[in-house]
Amino acid sequence: MIKVVDFGSQLTQNIARRIREFGVYTEIVPFHTSADKVLEDDLEGIILSGGQFSVYDSEAPKCSKEIFELGVPVLGICYGLQLLTEIFGGKISSAENREYGEARIDVLKDNRLLIPGINETNLKVWMSHGDIVNEPPPDYEVIARSDKGHIAGLRNGDIYAVQFHPEVDHTDHGRQILNNFIEICGADKTWDPSQDYDRIVRDVSERLRGRVGVGGISGGVDSSSVSVLVNKIVGQDYHPIFVDNGLLRLDEAAEVMRSLESYGLGINLVDAGERFLLKLEGVSDPDEKRRIIGHEFIDVFQEQARKIEGASYLVQGTLYPDVIESVPLYEKSSV
């Protein structure tokens, strides 16, 4: 397993996805995760994501130095390179002009990250940073520089860092660079999403067998997928609830019911349109409308759920990216 330590980059999900595409199981963890926690679960490597901060910002997210002492290869990307430099005693300063967009780097030394499978020493890459490394930490060698002469790659043993983003398509050979890091880690390329599906089915079956539950369904991908999955496992003991709040598109409720009919879902349709519209009468502020709709939905859903005898659990469909993206940088996910 490779873990991606998230420092708030918009591209963190890209990193994880690229690694998974090579068949390596990957998890994203917040930057404040302890080294002991990061080490769990057969850890084979660590990637430090980018981020929008300067390492000298008072609110800059920083990981423990112990992360680098876990005995596995590490790859720092963009902010990850700058953080590594700061932790190990290198020097960083603000660039006169922020580097954003296409750039070129020269690979200066033979190394296992930027050479195998590439066979070029001048690469087009994608940059997005405002700080530059003036002096590498002691014992770190410079393995690449940008066309402006700035340090673009560092290495010390199996700890690597690059100032560009190999996880985006704009970087030539970006996937190959990430695959090279996987090879450095010696990571097992046997992960298959179907294995997760089988595990989920087993776990859910053990937990919910013989129990009655409810869940909201809207006709969207998330709620429909989880409803179909749970229905396959527990059958008629699962009761999805569709609330028509009167604010849907014309005939949308009927379309949802028709589209899901073939999956054998016993959907409980609640026509609460008049109720919602009465609550919204005379309200013009958009935020107030959203608040009213949210509270009323909860009330309607709970009333319907109480009618289902023996209901003891709630099913919620949430995408993995939502778990990460909806969490403030300094807080834990409640999902």
mmCIF file of C-alpha atoms in Angstrom:
data_model
loop_
_atom_site.group_PDB
_atom_site.id
_atom_site.type_symbol
_atom_site.label_atom_id
_atom_site.label_comp_id
_atom_site.label_asym_id
_atom_site.label_seq_id
_atom_site.Cartn_x
_atom_site.Cartn_y
_atom_site.Cartn_z
ATOM 1 C CA MET A 1 0.000 0.000 0.000
ATOM 2 C CA ILE A 2 1.072 3.572 -0.745
ATOM 3 C CA LYS A 3 -0.361 6.395 1.359
ATOM 4 C CA VAL A 4 -0.778 9.936 0.069
ATOM 5 C CA VAL A 5 -0.356 12.557 2.783
ATOM 6 C CA ASP A 6 -2.718 15.398 1.902
ATOM 7 C CA PHE A 7 -1.618 19.013 2.389
ATOM 8 C CA GLY A 8 -4.711 20.531 0.787
ATOM 9 C CA SER A 9 -3.853 20.200 -2.901
ATOM 10 C CA GLN A 10 -6.629 20.126 -5.493
ATOM 11 C CA LEU A 11 -4.643 17.371 -7.177
ATOM 12 C CA THR A 12 -4.389 14.953 -4.255
ATOM 13 C CA GLN A 13 -7.132 12.768 -5.731
ATOM 14 C CA ASN A 14 -5.224 12.684 -9.025
ATOM 15 C CA ILE A 15 -2.171 11.275 -7.274
ATOM 16 C CA ALA A 16 -4.158 8.488 -5.622
ATOM 17 C CA ARG A 17 -6.002 7.658 -8.822
ATOM 18 C CA ARG A 18 -2.814 7.437 -10.872
ATOM 19 C CA ILE A 19 -1.242 5.051 -8.356
ATOM 20 C CA ARG A 20 -4.371 2.891 -8.266
ATOM 21 C CA GLU A 21 -4.346 2.713 -12.067
ATOM 22 C CA PHE A 22 -1.115 0.723 -11.725
ATOM 23 C CA GLY A 23 -2.851 -1.793 -9.476
ATOM 24 C CA VAL A 24 -1.477 -0.498 -6.175
ATOM 25 C CA TYR A 25 -3.883 0.054 -3.295
ATOM 26 C CA THR A 26 -3.722 3.681 -2.154
ATOM 27 C CA GLU A 27 -5.216 5.691 0.683
ATOM 28 C CA ILE A 28 -5.257 9.433 1.351
ATOM 29 C CA VAL A 29 -4.546 10.556 4.910
ATOM 30 C CA PRO A 30 -4.558 14.089 6.424
ATOM 31 C CA PHE A 31 -1.191 15.748 6.995
ATOM 32 C CA HIS A 32 -1.628 15.609 10.782
ATOM 33 C CA THR A 33 -1.885 11.790 10.814
ATOM 34 C CA SER A 34 0.696 10.387 13.236
ATOM 35 C CA ALA A 35 3.659 8.429 11.888
ATOM 36 C CA ASP A 36 2.461 5.325 13.745
ATOM 37 C CA LYS A 37 -0.917 5.559 12.032
ATOM 38 C CA VAL A 38 0.650 6.099 8.618
ATOM 39 C CA LEU A 39 2.797 3.004 9.149
ATOM 40 C CA GLU A 40 -0.220 0.731 9.584
ATOM 41 C CA ASP A 41 -1.661 -1.529 6.863
ATOM 42 C CA ASP A 42 1.416 -2.961 5.121
ATOM 43 C CA LEU A 43 2.843 0.413 4.123
ATOM 44 C CA GLU A 44 5.168 0.296 1.103
ATOM 45 C CA GLY A 45 5.609 3.976 0.278
ATOM 46 C CA ILE A 46 4.506 7.543 1.034
ATOM 47 C CA ILE A 47 3.699 10.454 -1.276
ATOM 48 C CA LEU A 48 3.493 14.009 0.049
ATOM 49 C CA SER A 49 0.954 16.031 -1.948
ATOM 50 C CA GLY A 50 1.194 19.609 -3.112
ATOM 51 C CA GLY A 51 -0.629 22.451 -1.403
ATOM 52 C CA GLN A 52 -1.418 26.132 -1.705
ATOM 53 C CA PHE A 53 0.679 27.247 1.267
ATOM 54 C CA SER A 54 4.212 28.515 1.722
ATOM 55 C CA VAL A 55 6.120 26.487 4.311
ATOM 56 C CA TYR A 56 6.719 29.765 6.146
ATOM 57 C CA ASP A 57 3.006 30.607 6.500
ATOM 58 C CA SER A 58 1.836 30.553 10.105
ATOM 59 C CA GLU A 59 -1.009 28.203 9.102
ATOM 60 C CA ALA A 60 1.091 26.009 6.823
ATOM 61 C CA PRO A 61 0.252 22.298 7.277
ATOM 62 C CA LYS A 62 3.257 20.229 8.283
ATOM 63 C CA CYS A 63 3.791 16.548 8.950
ATOM 64 C CA SER A 64 6.049 14.958 11.523
ATOM 65 C CA LYS A 65 9.714 14.384 10.671
ATOM 66 C CA GLU A 66 9.078 10.804 11.773
ATOM 67 C CA ILE A 67 7.169 10.273 8.497
ATOM 68 C CA PHE A 68 10.561 10.151 6.774
ATOM 69 C CA GLU A 69 11.916 7.625 9.270
ATOM 70 C CA LEU A 70 9.438 4.802 8.678
ATOM 71 C CA GLY A 71 11.793 2.817 6.453
ATOM 72 C CA VAL A 72 9.786 3.200 3.222
ATOM 73 C CA PRO A 73 10.457 5.333 0.128
ATOM 74 C CA VAL A 74 8.992 8.850 0.108
ATOM 75 C CA LEU A 75 8.087 11.113 -2.826
ATOM 76 C CA GLY A 76 7.394 14.799 -2.196
ATOM 77 C CA ILE A 77 5.457 16.681 -4.869
ATOM 78 C CA CYS A 78 5.624 20.506 -5.158
ATOM 79 C CA TYR A 79 4.779 21.677 -1.604
ATOM 80 C CA GLY A 80 5.998 18.254 -0.496
ATOM 81 C CA LEU A 81 9.451 19.100 -1.869
ATOM 82 C CA GLN A 82 9.488 22.450 -0.088
ATOM 83 C CA LEU A 83 8.323 20.932 3.194
ATOM 84 C CA LEU A 84 10.975 18.227 3.001
ATOM 85 C CA THR A 85 13.592 20.908 2.332
ATOM 86 C CA GLU A 86 12.464 22.962 5.319
ATOM 87 C CA ILE A 87 12.326 19.958 7.674
ATOM 88 C CA PHE A 88 15.856 18.802 6.817
ATOM 89 C CA GLY A 89 17.557 22.192 6.897
ATOM 90 C CA GLY A 90 17.545 23.450 3.317
ATOM 91 C CA LYS A 91 16.814 27.037 2.316
ATOM 92 C CA ILE A 92 13.649 28.303 0.609
ATOM 93 C CA SER A 93 12.601 31.739 -0.589
ATOM 94 C CA SER A 94 9.679 33.327 -2.426
ATOM 95 C CA ALA A 95 10.128 33.489 -6.181
ATOM 96 C CA GLU A 96 9.919 36.914 -7.808
ATOM 97 C CA ASN A 97 7.346 35.489 -10.192
ATOM 98 C CA ARG A 98 5.145 32.523 -9.363
ATOM 99 C CA GLU A 99 5.760 29.594 -11.702
ATOM 100 C CA TYR A 100 2.459 28.332 -13.046
ATOM 101 C CA GLY A 101 1.949 26.288 -16.164
ATOM 102 C CA GLU A 102 4.227 24.577 -18.641
ATOM 103 C CA ALA A 103 7.949 24.498 -17.933
ATOM 104 C CA ARG A 104 10.937 22.389 -18.849
ATOM 105 C CA ILE A 105 13.391 20.614 -16.595
ATOM 106 C CA ASP A 106 16.787 19.072 -17.176
ATOM 107 C CA VAL A 107 17.523 15.770 -15.475
ATOM 108 C CA LEU A 108 21.065 16.170 -14.144
ATOM 109 C CA LYS A 109 21.937 12.839 -12.564
ATOM 110 C CA ASP A 110 21.136 9.216 -13.086
ATOM 111 C CA ASN A 111 18.341 8.206 -10.726
ATOM 112 C CA ARG A 112 15.549 5.655 -10.478
ATOM 113 C CA LEU A 113 12.723 8.224 -10.522
ATOM 114 C CA LEU A 114 13.275 10.351 -13.636
ATOM 115 C CA ILE A 115 15.275 8.036 -15.916
ATOM 116 C CA PRO A 116 13.800 4.506 -16.324
ATOM 117 C CA GLY A 117 11.299 4.205 -19.152
ATOM 118 C CA ILE A 118 11.698 7.850 -20.189
ATOM 119 C CA ASN A 119 14.991 8.067 -22.098
ATOM 120 C CA GLU A 120 14.924 11.860 -22.220
ATOM 121 C CA THR A 121 16.782 14.327 -20.055
ATOM 122 C CA ASN A 122 14.839 17.460 -21.017
ATOM 123 C CA LEU A 123 11.186 17.073 -19.990
ATOM 124 C CA LYS A 124 8.062 19.196 -20.326
ATOM 125 C CA VAL A 125 6.376 19.431 -16.928
ATOM 126 C CA TRP A 126 3.598 21.339 -15.142
ATOM 127 C CA MET A 127 4.554 23.735 -12.361
ATOM 128 C CA SER A 128 2.417 25.544 -9.776
ATOM 129 C CA HIS A 129 4.387 27.153 -6.973
ATOM 130 C CA GLY A 130 5.447 30.485 -5.491
ATOM 131 C CA ASP A 131 8.466 29.372 -3.437
ATOM 132 C CA ILE A 132 11.775 28.008 -4.688
ATOM 133 C CA VAL A 133 14.507 25.950 -3.057
ATOM 134 C CA ASN A 134 17.746 27.960 -2.945
ATOM 135 C CA GLU A 135 19.826 25.358 -1.164
ATOM 136 C CA PRO A 136 19.053 21.651 -0.746
ATOM 137 C CA PRO A 137 19.226 20.042 2.691
ATOM 138 C CA PRO A 138 22.522 18.417 3.702
ATOM 139 C CA ASP A 139 23.021 14.985 2.103
ATOM 140 C CA TYR A 140 20.429 15.708 -0.601
ATOM 141 C CA GLU A 141 21.573 15.823 -4.212
ATOM 142 C CA VAL A 142 19.951 17.904 -6.941
ATOM 143 C CA ILE A 143 18.729 15.573 -9.684
ATOM 144 C CA ALA A 144 16.853 18.117 -11.832
ATOM 145 C CA ARG A 145 16.643 21.853 -12.499
ATOM 146 C CA SER A 146 14.060 23.939 -14.336
ATOM 147 C CA ASP A 147 14.824 26.013 -17.417
ATOM 148 C CA LYS A 148 15.041 28.992 -15.032
ATOM 149 C CA GLY A 149 17.794 27.293 -13.070
ATOM 150 C CA HIS A 150 15.608 26.472 -10.050
ATOM 151 C CA ILE A 151 15.891 23.155 -8.241
ATOM 152 C CA ALA A 152 13.228 20.805 -9.647
ATOM 153 C CA GLY A 153 14.252 17.479 -8.123
ATOM 154 C CA LEU A 154 16.001 16.200 -4.997
ATOM 155 C CA ARG A 155 17.120 12.810 -3.751
ATOM 156 C CA ASN A 156 18.600 11.251 -0.643
ATOM 157 C CA GLY A 157 18.571 7.478 -0.790
ATOM 158 C CA ASP A 158 14.983 6.413 -1.448
ATOM 159 C CA ILE A 159 13.582 9.810 -0.489
ATOM 160 C CA TYR A 160 12.738 11.785 -3.638
ATOM 161 C CA ALA A 161 11.060 15.124 -4.266
ATOM 162 C CA VAL A 162 10.034 17.030 -7.385
ATOM 163 C CA GLN A 163 8.893 20.625 -7.804
ATOM 164 C CA PHE A 164 6.465 19.760 -10.613
ATOM 165 C CA HIS A 165 3.265 17.699 -10.798
ATOM 166 C CA PRO A 166 3.708 14.219 -12.327
ATOM 167 C CA GLU A 167 0.059 13.427 -11.525
ATOM 168 C CA VAL A 168 -1.342 15.715 -14.264
ATOM 169 C CA ASP A 169 -1.543 14.941 -17.969
ATOM 170 C CA HIS A 170 0.308 18.173 -18.830
ATOM 171 C CA THR A 171 3.542 16.623 -17.537
ATOM 172 C CA ASP A 172 5.247 14.427 -20.117
ATOM 173 C CA HIS A 173 5.944 10.937 -18.775
ATOM 174 C CA GLY A 174 4.109 11.800 -15.532
ATOM 175 C CA ARG A 175 2.592 8.335 -15.257
ATOM 176 C CA GLN A 176 5.967 6.744 -15.920
ATOM 177 C CA ILE A 177 7.533 8.826 -13.146
ATOM 178 C CA LEU A 178 4.868 7.659 -10.707
ATOM 179 C CA ASN A 179 5.314 4.084 -11.889
ATOM 180 C CA ASN A 180 9.044 4.442 -11.295
ATOM 181 C CA PHE A 181 8.292 5.464 -7.721
ATOM 182 C CA ILE A 182 6.080 2.397 -7.351
ATOM 183 C CA GLU A 183 9.034 0.285 -8.523
ATOM 184 C CA ILE A 184 11.310 2.037 -6.013
ATOM 185 C CA CYS A 185 8.788 1.089 -3.313
ATOM 186 C CA GLY A 186 8.599 -2.483 -4.543
ATOM 187 C CA ALA A 187 4.833 -2.115 -4.145
ATOM 188 C CA ASP A 188 2.568 -5.040 -4.909
ATOM 189 C CA LYS A 189 0.562 -4.373 -8.096
ATOM 190 C CA THR A 190 -2.241 -6.814 -7.347
ATOM 191 C CA TRP A 191 -5.022 -4.487 -6.188
ATOM 192 C CA ASP A 192 -8.286 -4.847 -8.097
ATOM 193 C CA PRO A 193 -11.441 -2.810 -7.360
ATOM 194 C CA SER A 194 -13.476 -6.017 -7.672
ATOM 195 C CA GLN A 195 -11.699 -7.250 -4.551
ATOM 196 C CA ASP A 196 -13.082 -4.253 -2.682
ATOM 197 C CA TYR A 197 -16.559 -5.054 -3.962
ATOM 198 C CA ASP A 198 -16.358 -8.626 -2.677
ATOM 199 C CA ARG A 199 -15.046 -7.422 0.686
ATOM 200 C CA ILE A 200 -17.814 -4.811 0.993
ATOM 201 C CA VAL A 201 -20.475 -7.413 0.213
ATOM 202 C CA ARG A 202 -19.074 -9.756 2.877
ATOM 203 C CA ASP A 203 -18.766 -7.028 5.534
ATOM 204 C CA VAL A 204 -22.218 -5.555 4.898
ATOM 205 C CA SER A 205 -23.809 -8.987 4.832
ATOM 206 C CA GLU A 206 -22.299 -9.865 8.218
ATOM 207 C CA ARG A 207 -23.389 -6.591 9.794
ATOM 208 C CA LEU A 208 -26.894 -6.269 8.367
ATOM 209 C CA ARG A 209 -28.150 -9.827 7.973
ATOM 210 C CA GLY A 210 -31.640 -10.070 9.456
ATOM 211 C CA ARG A 211 -31.881 -6.338 10.204
ATOM 212 C CA VAL A 212 -34.225 -3.737 8.699
ATOM 213 C CA GLY A 213 -32.802 -0.437 7.425
ATOM 214 C CA VAL A 214 -33.651 2.740 5.517
ATOM 215 C CA GLY A 215 -31.798 5.093 3.196
ATOM 216 C CA GLY A 216 -32.455 8.155 1.088
ATOM 217 C CA ILE A 217 -32.505 7.813 -2.673
ATOM 218 C CA SER A 218 -32.591 10.647 -5.204
ATOM 219 C CA GLY A 219 -32.009 8.886 -8.508
ATOM 220 C CA GLY A 220 -28.416 10.128 -8.613
ATOM 221 C CA VAL A 221 -25.409 7.849 -8.977
ATOM 222 C CA ASP A 222 -24.330 7.796 -5.306
ATOM 223 C CA SER A 223 -27.628 6.990 -3.622
ATOM 224 C CA SER A 224 -28.823 4.688 -6.413
ATOM 225 C CA SER A 225 -25.604 2.666 -6.430
ATOM 226 C CA VAL A 226 -25.557 2.106 -2.672
ATOM 227 C CA SER A 227 -29.276 1.267 -2.665
ATOM 228 C CA VAL A 228 -28.863 -1.346 -5.384
ATOM 229 C CA LEU A 229 -25.858 -2.826 -3.568
ATOM 230 C CA VAL A 230 -27.583 -3.032 -0.178
ATOM 231 C CA ASN A 231 -30.743 -4.390 -1.792
ATOM 232 C CA LYS A 232 -28.738 -7.215 -3.375
ATOM 233 C CA ILE A 233 -27.342 -8.095 0.043
ATOM 234 C CA VAL A 234 -30.346 -7.793 2.368
ATOM 235 C CA GLY A 235 -33.275 -7.777 -0.069
ATOM 236 C CA GLN A 236 -36.655 -6.519 1.150
ATOM 237 C CA ASP A 237 -35.274 -5.647 4.577
ATOM 238 C CA TYR A 238 -33.849 -2.469 3.023
ATOM 239 C CA HIS A 239 -36.273 0.403 2.373
ATOM 240 C CA PRO A 240 -35.042 3.315 0.220
ATOM 241 C CA ILE A 241 -37.035 6.537 0.641
ATOM 242 C CA PHE A 242 -37.536 9.033 -2.186
ATOM 243 C CA VAL A 243 -38.793 12.460 -1.076
ATOM 244 C CA ASP A 244 -40.475 14.523 -3.799
ATOM 245 C CA ASN A 245 -40.133 18.063 -2.462
ATOM 246 C CA GLY A 246 -42.056 19.702 -5.296
ATOM 247 C CA LEU A 247 -38.922 21.454 -6.533
ATOM 248 C CA LEU A 248 -37.758 18.801 -8.978
ATOM 249 C CA ARG A 249 -37.818 19.053 -12.745
ATOM 250 C CA LEU A 250 -41.102 18.250 -14.472
ATOM 251 C CA ASP A 251 -41.900 14.522 -14.115
ATOM 252 C CA GLU A 252 -38.482 13.838 -12.514
ATOM 253 C CA ALA A 253 -39.932 11.796 -9.654
ATOM 254 C CA ALA A 254 -41.772 9.519 -12.089
ATOM 255 C CA GLU A 255 -38.623 9.156 -14.206
ATOM 256 C CA VAL A 256 -36.583 8.126 -11.173
ATOM 257 C CA MET A 257 -39.149 5.520 -10.172
ATOM 258 C CA ARG A 258 -39.243 4.108 -13.712
ATOM 259 C CA SER A 259 -35.456 4.017 -14.088
ATOM 260 C CA LEU A 260 -34.956 2.136 -10.813
ATOM 261 C CA GLU A 261 -37.930 -0.199 -11.200
ATOM 262 C CA SER A 262 -35.869 -2.856 -12.980
ATOM 263 C CA TYR A 263 -33.519 -3.180 -9.983
ATOM 264 C CA GLY A 264 -36.280 -4.510 -7.765
ATOM 265 C CA LEU A 265 -36.020 -1.697 -5.218
ATOM 266 C CA GLY A 266 -39.071 -1.292 -3.015
ATOM 267 C CA ILE A 267 -38.878 2.503 -3.033
ATOM 268 C CA ASN A 268 -41.047 4.449 -0.605
ATOM 269 C CA LEU A 269 -42.181 7.527 -2.544
ATOM 270 C CA VAL A 270 -43.196 10.477 -0.370
ATOM 271 C CA ASP A 271 -45.071 13.260 -2.161
ATOM 272 C CA ALA A 272 -44.299 16.239 0.071
ATOM 273 C CA GLY A 273 -44.382 18.996 -2.549
ATOM 274 C CA GLU A 274 -47.186 21.046 -0.995
ATOM 275 C CA ARG A 275 -45.558 20.821 2.412
ATOM 276 C CA PHE A 276 -42.236 22.205 1.153
ATOM 277 C CA LEU A 277 -43.860 24.970 -0.888
ATOM 278 C CA LEU A 278 -45.901 26.144 2.093
ATOM 279 C CA LYS A 279 -42.714 26.385 4.168
ATOM 280 C CA LEU A 280 -41.031 28.414 1.415
ATOM 281 C CA GLU A 281 -43.916 30.795 0.840
ATOM 282 C CA GLY A 282 -42.749 34.410 1.096
ATOM 283 C CA VAL A 283 -39.054 33.495 1.508
ATOM 284 C CA SER A 284 -36.678 35.147 -0.969
ATOM 285 C CA ASP A 285 -33.222 34.754 0.601
ATOM 286 C CA PRO A 286 -31.417 31.810 -1.109
ATOM 287 C CA ASP A 287 -29.555 30.732 2.039
ATOM 288 C CA GLU A 288 -32.763 30.763 4.063
ATOM 289 C CA LYS A 289 -34.467 28.700 1.366
ATOM 290 C CA ARG A 290 -31.696 26.109 1.508
ATOM 291 C CA ARG A 291 -31.934 25.970 5.288
ATOM 292 C CA ILE A 292 -35.704 25.463 5.194
ATOM 293 C CA ILE A 293 -35.481 22.780 2.502
ATOM 294 C CA GLY A 294 -32.756 20.923 4.414
ATOM 295 C CA HIS A 295 -34.622 20.937 7.725
ATOM 296 C CA GLU A 296 -37.919 19.997 6.114
ATOM 297 C CA PHE A 297 -36.297 17.126 4.219
ATOM 298 C CA ILE A 298 -34.944 15.709 7.484
ATOM 299 C CA ASP A 299 -38.364 15.985 9.129
ATOM 300 C CA VAL A 300 -40.139 14.286 6.220
ATOM 301 C CA PHE A 301 -37.521 11.547 5.967
ATOM 302 C CA GLN A 302 -37.636 10.801 9.693
ATOM 303 C CA GLU A 303 -41.429 10.635 9.700
ATOM 304 C CA GLN A 304 -41.382 8.125 6.858
ATOM 305 C CA ALA A 305 -38.566 6.096 8.434
ATOM 306 C CA ARG A 306 -40.521 5.762 11.693
ATOM 307 C CA LYS A 307 -43.335 4.094 9.735
ATOM 308 C CA ILE A 308 -41.013 1.250 8.738
ATOM 309 C CA GLU A 309 -41.239 -1.294 11.504
ATOM 310 C CA GLY A 310 -37.969 -2.422 13.018
ATOM 311 C CA ALA A 311 -35.716 -0.011 11.086
ATOM 312 C CA SER A 312 -32.387 0.059 12.923
ATOM 313 C CA TYR A 313 -29.829 1.522 10.522
ATOM 314 C CA LEU A 314 -29.421 4.298 7.948
ATOM 315 C CA VAL A 315 -27.645 3.758 4.630
ATOM 316 C CA GLN A 316 -25.812 6.733 3.105
ATOM 317 C CA GLY A 317 -23.956 6.794 -0.214
ATOM 318 C CA THR A 318 -20.870 8.998 -0.155
ATOM 319 C CA LEU A 319 -18.067 9.129 -2.712
ATOM 320 C CA TYR A 320 -14.534 8.733 -1.357
ATOM 321 C CA PRO A 321 -13.463 12.139 -2.795
ATOM 322 C CA ASP A 322 -16.279 13.766 -0.800
ATOM 323 C CA VAL A 323 -14.779 12.370 2.399
ATOM 324 C CA ILE A 324 -11.551 14.245 1.640
ATOM 325 C CA GLU A 325 -12.788 17.385 -0.134
ATOM 326 C CA SER A 326 -15.544 18.271 2.327
ATOM 327 C CA VAL A 327 -13.191 18.259 5.310
ATOM 328 C CA PRO A 328 -11.493 21.480 6.441
ATOM 329 C CA LEU A 329 -7.719 21.094 6.305
ATOM 330 C CA TYR A 330 -7.272 21.029 10.077
ATOM 331 C CA GLU A 331 -10.235 18.800 10.926
ATOM 332 C CA LYS A 332 -11.062 15.109 10.693
ATOM 333 C CA SER A 333 -13.728 13.663 8.442
ATOM 334 C CA SER A 334 -16.992 12.781 10.139
ATOM 335 C CA VAL A 335 -18.151 10.700 7.181
#
